[in-house]
Short mmCIF file of C-alpha atoms in Angstrom, two decimals:
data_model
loop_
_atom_site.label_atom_id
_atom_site.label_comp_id
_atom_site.label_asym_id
_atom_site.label_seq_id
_atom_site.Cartn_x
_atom_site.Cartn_y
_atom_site.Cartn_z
CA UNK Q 256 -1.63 33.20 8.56
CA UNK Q 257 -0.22 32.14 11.38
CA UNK Q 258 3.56 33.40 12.89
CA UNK Q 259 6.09 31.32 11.47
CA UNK Q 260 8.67 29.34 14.09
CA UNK Q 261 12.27 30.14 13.20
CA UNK Q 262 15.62 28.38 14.24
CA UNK Q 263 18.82 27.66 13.18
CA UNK Q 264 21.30 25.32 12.33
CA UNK Q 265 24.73 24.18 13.65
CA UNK Q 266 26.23 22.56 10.45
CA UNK Q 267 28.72 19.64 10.61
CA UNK Q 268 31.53 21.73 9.01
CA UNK Q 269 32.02 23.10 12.49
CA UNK Q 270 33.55 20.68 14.88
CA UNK Q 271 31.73 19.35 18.02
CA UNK Q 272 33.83 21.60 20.09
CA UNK Q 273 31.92 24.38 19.21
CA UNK Q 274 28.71 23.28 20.08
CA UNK Q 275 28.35 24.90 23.75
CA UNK Q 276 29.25 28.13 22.60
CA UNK Q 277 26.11 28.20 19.82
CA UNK Q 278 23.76 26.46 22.27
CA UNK Q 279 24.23 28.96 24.98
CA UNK Q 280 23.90 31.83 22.23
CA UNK Q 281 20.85 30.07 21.11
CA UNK Q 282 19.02 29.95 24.76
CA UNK Q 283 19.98 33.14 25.56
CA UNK Q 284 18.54 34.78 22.08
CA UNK Q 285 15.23 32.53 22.98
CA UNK Q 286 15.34 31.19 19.60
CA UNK Q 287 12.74 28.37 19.36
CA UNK Q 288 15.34 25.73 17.48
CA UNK Q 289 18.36 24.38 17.55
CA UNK Q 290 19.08 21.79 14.66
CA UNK Q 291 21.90 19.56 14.20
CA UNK Q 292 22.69 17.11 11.29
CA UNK Q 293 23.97 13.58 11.25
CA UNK Q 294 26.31 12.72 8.10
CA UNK Q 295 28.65 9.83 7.88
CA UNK Q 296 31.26 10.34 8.92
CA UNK Q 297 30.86 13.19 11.49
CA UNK Q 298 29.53 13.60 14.13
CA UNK Q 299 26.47 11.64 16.00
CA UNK Q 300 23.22 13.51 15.83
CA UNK Q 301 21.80 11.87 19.64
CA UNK Q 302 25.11 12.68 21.17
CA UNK Q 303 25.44 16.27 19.83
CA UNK Q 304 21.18 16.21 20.97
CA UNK Q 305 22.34 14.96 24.50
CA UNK Q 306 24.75 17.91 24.83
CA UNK Q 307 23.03 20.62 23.18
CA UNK Q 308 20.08 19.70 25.76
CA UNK Q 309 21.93 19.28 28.89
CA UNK Q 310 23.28 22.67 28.10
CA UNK Q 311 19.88 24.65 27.07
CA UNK Q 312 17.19 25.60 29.15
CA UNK Q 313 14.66 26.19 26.82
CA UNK Q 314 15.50 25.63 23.22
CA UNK Q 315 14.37 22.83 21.28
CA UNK Q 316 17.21 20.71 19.75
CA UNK Q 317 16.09 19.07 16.29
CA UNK Q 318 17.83 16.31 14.74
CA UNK Q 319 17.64 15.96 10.80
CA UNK Q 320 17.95 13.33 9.84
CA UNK Q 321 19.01 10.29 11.78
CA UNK Q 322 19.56 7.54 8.86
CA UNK Q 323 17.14 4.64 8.75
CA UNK Q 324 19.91 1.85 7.72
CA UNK Q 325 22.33 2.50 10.69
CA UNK Q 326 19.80 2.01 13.43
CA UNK Q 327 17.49 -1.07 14.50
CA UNK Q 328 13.99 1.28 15.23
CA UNK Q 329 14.13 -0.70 18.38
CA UNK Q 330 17.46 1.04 19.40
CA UNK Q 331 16.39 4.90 17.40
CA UNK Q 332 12.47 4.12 19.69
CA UNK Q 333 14.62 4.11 22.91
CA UNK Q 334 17.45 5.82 22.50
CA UNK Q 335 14.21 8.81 21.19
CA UNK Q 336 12.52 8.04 24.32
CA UNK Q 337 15.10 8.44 26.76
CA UNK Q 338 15.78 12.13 25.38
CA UNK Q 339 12.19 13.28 25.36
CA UNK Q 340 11.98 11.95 29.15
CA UNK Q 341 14.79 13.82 30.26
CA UNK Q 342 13.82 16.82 28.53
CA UNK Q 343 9.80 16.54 27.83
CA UNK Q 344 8.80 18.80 24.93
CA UNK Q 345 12.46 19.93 23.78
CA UNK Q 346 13.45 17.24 20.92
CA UNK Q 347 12.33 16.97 17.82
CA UNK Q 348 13.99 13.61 15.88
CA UNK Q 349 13.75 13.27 12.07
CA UNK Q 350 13.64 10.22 10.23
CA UNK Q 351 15.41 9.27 6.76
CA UNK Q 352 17.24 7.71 3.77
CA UNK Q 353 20.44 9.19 4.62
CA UNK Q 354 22.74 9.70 1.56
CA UNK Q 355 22.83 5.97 -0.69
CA UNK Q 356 26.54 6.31 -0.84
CA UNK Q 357 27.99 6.35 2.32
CA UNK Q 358 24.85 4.54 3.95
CA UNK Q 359 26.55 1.73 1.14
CA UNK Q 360 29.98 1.86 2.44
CA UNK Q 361 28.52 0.97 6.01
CA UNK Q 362 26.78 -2.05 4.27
CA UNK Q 363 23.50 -0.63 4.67
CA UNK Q 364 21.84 -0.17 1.28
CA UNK Q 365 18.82 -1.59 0.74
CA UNK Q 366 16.79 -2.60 -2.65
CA UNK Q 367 14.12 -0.05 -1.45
CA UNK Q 368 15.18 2.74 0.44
CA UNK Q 369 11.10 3.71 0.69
CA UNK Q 370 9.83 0.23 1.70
CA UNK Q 371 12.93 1.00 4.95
CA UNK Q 372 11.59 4.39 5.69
CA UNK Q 373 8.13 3.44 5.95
CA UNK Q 374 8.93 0.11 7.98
CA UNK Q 375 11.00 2.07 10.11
CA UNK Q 376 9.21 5.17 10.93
CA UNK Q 377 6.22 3.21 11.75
CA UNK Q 378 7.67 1.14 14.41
CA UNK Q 379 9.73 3.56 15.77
CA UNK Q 380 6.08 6.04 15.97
CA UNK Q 381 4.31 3.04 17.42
CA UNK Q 382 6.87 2.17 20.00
CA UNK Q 383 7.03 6.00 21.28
CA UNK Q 384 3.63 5.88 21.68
CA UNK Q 385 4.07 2.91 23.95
CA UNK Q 386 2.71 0.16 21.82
CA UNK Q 387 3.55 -3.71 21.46
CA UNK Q 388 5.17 -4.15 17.89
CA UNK Q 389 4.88 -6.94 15.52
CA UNK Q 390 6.87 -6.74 12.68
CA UNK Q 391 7.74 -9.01 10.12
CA UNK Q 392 8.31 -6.55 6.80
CA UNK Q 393 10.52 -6.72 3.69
CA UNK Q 394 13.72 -5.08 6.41
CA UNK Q 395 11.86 -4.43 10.23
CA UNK Q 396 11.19 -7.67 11.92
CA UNK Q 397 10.09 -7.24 15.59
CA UNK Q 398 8.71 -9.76 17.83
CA UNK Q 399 6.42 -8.70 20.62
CA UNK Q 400 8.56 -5.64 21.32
CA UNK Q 401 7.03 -2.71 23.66
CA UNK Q 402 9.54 -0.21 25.41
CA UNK Q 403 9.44 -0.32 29.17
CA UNK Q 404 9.82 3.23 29.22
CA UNK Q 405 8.09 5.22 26.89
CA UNK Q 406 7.72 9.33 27.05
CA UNK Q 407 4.73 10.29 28.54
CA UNK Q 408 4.02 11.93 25.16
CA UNK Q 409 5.88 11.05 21.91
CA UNK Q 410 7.95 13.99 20.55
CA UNK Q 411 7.21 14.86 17.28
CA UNK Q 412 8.57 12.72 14.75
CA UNK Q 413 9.64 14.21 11.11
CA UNK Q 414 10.95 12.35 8.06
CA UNK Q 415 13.38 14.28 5.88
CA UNK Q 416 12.72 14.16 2.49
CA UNK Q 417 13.26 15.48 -1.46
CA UNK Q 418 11.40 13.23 -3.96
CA UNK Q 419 7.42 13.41 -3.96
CA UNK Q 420 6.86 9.71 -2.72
CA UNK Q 421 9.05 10.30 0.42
CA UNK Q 422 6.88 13.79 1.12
CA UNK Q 423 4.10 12.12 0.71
CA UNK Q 424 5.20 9.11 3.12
CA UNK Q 425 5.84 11.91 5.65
CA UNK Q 426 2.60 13.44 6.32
CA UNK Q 427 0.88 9.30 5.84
CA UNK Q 428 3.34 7.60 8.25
CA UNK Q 429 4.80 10.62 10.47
CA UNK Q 430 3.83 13.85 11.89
CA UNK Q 431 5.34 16.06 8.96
CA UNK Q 432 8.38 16.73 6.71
CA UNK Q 433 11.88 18.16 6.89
CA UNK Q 434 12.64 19.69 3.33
CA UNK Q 435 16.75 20.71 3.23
CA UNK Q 436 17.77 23.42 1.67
CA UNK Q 437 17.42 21.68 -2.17
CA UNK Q 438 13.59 22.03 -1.69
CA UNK Q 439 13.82 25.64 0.02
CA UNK Q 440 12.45 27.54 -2.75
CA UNK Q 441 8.55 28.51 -2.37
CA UNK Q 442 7.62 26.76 -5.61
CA UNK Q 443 9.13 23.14 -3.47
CA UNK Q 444 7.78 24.39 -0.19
CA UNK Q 445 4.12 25.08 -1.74
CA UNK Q 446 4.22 21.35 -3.43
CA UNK Q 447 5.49 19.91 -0.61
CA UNK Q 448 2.57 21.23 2.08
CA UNK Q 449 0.24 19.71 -0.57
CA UNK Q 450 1.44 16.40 -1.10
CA UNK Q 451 2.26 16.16 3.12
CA UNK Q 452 -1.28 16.93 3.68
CA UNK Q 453 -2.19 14.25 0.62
CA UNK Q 454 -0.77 11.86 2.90
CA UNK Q 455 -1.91 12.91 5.91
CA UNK Q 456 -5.68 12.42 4.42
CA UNK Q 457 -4.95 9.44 3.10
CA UNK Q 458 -3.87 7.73 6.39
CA UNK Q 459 -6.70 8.58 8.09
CA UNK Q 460 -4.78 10.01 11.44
CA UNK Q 461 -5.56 13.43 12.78
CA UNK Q 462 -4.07 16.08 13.22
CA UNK Q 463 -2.33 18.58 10.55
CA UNK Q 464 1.13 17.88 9.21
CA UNK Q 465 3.74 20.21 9.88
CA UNK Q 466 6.32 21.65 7.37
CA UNK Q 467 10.14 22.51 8.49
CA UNK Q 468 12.48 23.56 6.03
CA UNK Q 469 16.67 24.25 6.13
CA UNK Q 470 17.11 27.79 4.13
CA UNK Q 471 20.62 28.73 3.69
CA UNK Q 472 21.70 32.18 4.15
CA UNK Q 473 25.21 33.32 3.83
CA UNK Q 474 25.93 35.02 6.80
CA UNK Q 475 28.26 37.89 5.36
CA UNK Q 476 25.95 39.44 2.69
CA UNK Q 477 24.80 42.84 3.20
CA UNK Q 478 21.72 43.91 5.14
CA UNK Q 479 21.30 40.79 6.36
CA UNK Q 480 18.60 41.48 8.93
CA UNK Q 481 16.11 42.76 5.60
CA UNK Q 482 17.35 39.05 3.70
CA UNK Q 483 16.93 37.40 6.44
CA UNK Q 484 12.90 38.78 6.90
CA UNK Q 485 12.15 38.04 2.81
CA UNK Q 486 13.29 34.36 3.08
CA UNK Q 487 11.41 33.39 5.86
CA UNK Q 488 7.95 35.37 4.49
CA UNK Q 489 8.24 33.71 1.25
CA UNK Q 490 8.71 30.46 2.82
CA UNK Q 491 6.02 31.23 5.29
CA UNK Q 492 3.62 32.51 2.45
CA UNK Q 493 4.59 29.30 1.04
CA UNK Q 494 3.28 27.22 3.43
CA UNK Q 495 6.26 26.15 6.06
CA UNK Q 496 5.45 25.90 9.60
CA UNK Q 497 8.87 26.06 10.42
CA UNK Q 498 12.08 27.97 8.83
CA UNK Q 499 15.57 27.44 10.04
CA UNK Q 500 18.60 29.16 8.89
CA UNK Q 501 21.70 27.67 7.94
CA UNK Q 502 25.42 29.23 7.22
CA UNK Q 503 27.03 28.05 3.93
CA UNK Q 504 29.75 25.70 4.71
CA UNK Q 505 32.28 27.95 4.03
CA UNK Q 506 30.81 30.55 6.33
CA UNK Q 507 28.98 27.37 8.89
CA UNK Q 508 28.61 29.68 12.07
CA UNK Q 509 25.05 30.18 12.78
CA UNK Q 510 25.48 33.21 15.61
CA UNK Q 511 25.26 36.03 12.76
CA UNK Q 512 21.83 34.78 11.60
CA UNK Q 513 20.57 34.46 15.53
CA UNK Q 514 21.60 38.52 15.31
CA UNK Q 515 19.59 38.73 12.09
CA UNK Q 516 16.54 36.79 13.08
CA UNK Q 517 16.47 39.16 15.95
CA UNK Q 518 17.45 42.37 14.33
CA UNK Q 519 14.10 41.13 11.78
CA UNK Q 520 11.91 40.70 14.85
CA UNK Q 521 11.27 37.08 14.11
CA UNK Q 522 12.76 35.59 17.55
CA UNK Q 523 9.82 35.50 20.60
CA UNK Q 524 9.76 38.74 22.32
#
């Protein structure tokens, strides 16, 4: 099997202010990932991507999940493509429902959050790949709409999902999943690389789905390195392409698990 990619986290619980300090840790460790998340009403996932990229050299800067009823796809397609030309190869965007509550207290709930996802994430994929969009669905209507500027090569583009339809969607409509930390256990990881590659088949495109999954760690247990090594193997073994570590929110801080992952031997050498 191949060697798993590894990242981590920088959790919402810690304010934007502390964002340069975990990035620069991050590059200098040469850990392949950087993630940030987007909740209402925090902090903006492309602005926190614009900084943590303009202060990186190398590390990629994932953003899960940018919520499908606060953005036109015609805005998420070019605000996406002006990052991954500024910084080919280094961003990795995530599509999805966001949480039904707040997205309602923004007026943005929908009658079917899937029907959304899959309108969305298809335009948005077509447009990065530089193609005129017609749209007229149950929520995405687009007329003739092509981005003058397109990356040279579409970043990947992830949906983050729990329930089996939405996995499913991912590997039919995108280019794989993000699984947070409620589907982190191997049992969730092994039925979610099925039903992603399911969907994959079943659309037809090429290529192999790819798997990322949030795994909390708390930071302060003991013999953290050794923890640190079991989670990602099982989740590995389990079929995830990708594993990135997470503090708990009471202990957010993501530096101790950069020590760990290294300490583990599971950062690039």
């Amino acid at each position: 099997m191949t060697r798993v990619s590894t990242g981590i986290v920088f959790r919402p619980q810690q304010p934007p202010e502390d964002l340069r300090a975990v990035v620069r840790a991050a590059d200098e460790a040469g850990v392949p990932e950087l993630w940030l998340w987007e909740d209402c009403f925090l902090d903006g996932g492309l602005t926190a991507a614009t900084a943590a990229l303009a202060w990186s050299e190398r590390v990629r800067v994932g953003v899960g999940l940018l919520p499908v009823p606060l953005r036109n796809p015609a805005l998420a397609a070019m605000e996406i493509a002006t990052l991954a030309r500024l910084w080919p190869g280094r961003l990795v965007p995530v599509l999805g429902h966001g949480v039904q509550d707040w997205t309602a207290q923004v007026g943005g709930a929908v009658g079917s959050p899937l029907t959304l996802l899959r309108e969305h994430t298809e335009a948005v994929r077509d447009l990065l790949d530089g193609r005129r969009v017609d749209a007229s669905g149950r929520y995405v209507a687009l007329d003739r709409v092509a981005l003058d500027r397109p990356p040279a090569q579409r970043p990947p583009l992830l949906v983050g999902a729990r329930g089996p339809r939405t996995v499913r969607l991912a590997g039919e409509v995108a280019d794989g999943v993000l699984l947070d930390d409620s589907g982190s256990d191997p049992a969730s990881v092994r039925r979610a690389r099925g039903l992603v590659d399911e969907g994959r088949s079943a659309s037809g495109r090429p290529g192999r789905a790819v798997v990322t999954v949030y795994a909390e760690v708390d930071p302060t247990e003991a013999d953290l390195p050794a923890r640190v090594a079991a989670r990602v193997g099982e989740l590995r073994e389990a079929g995830a392409d990708t594993v990135v570590l997470q503090g708990t929110a009471e202990q957010p801080d993501p530096r101790p698990l950069l020590d760990a992952l290294a300490a583990a031997g599971l950062l690039p050498a």
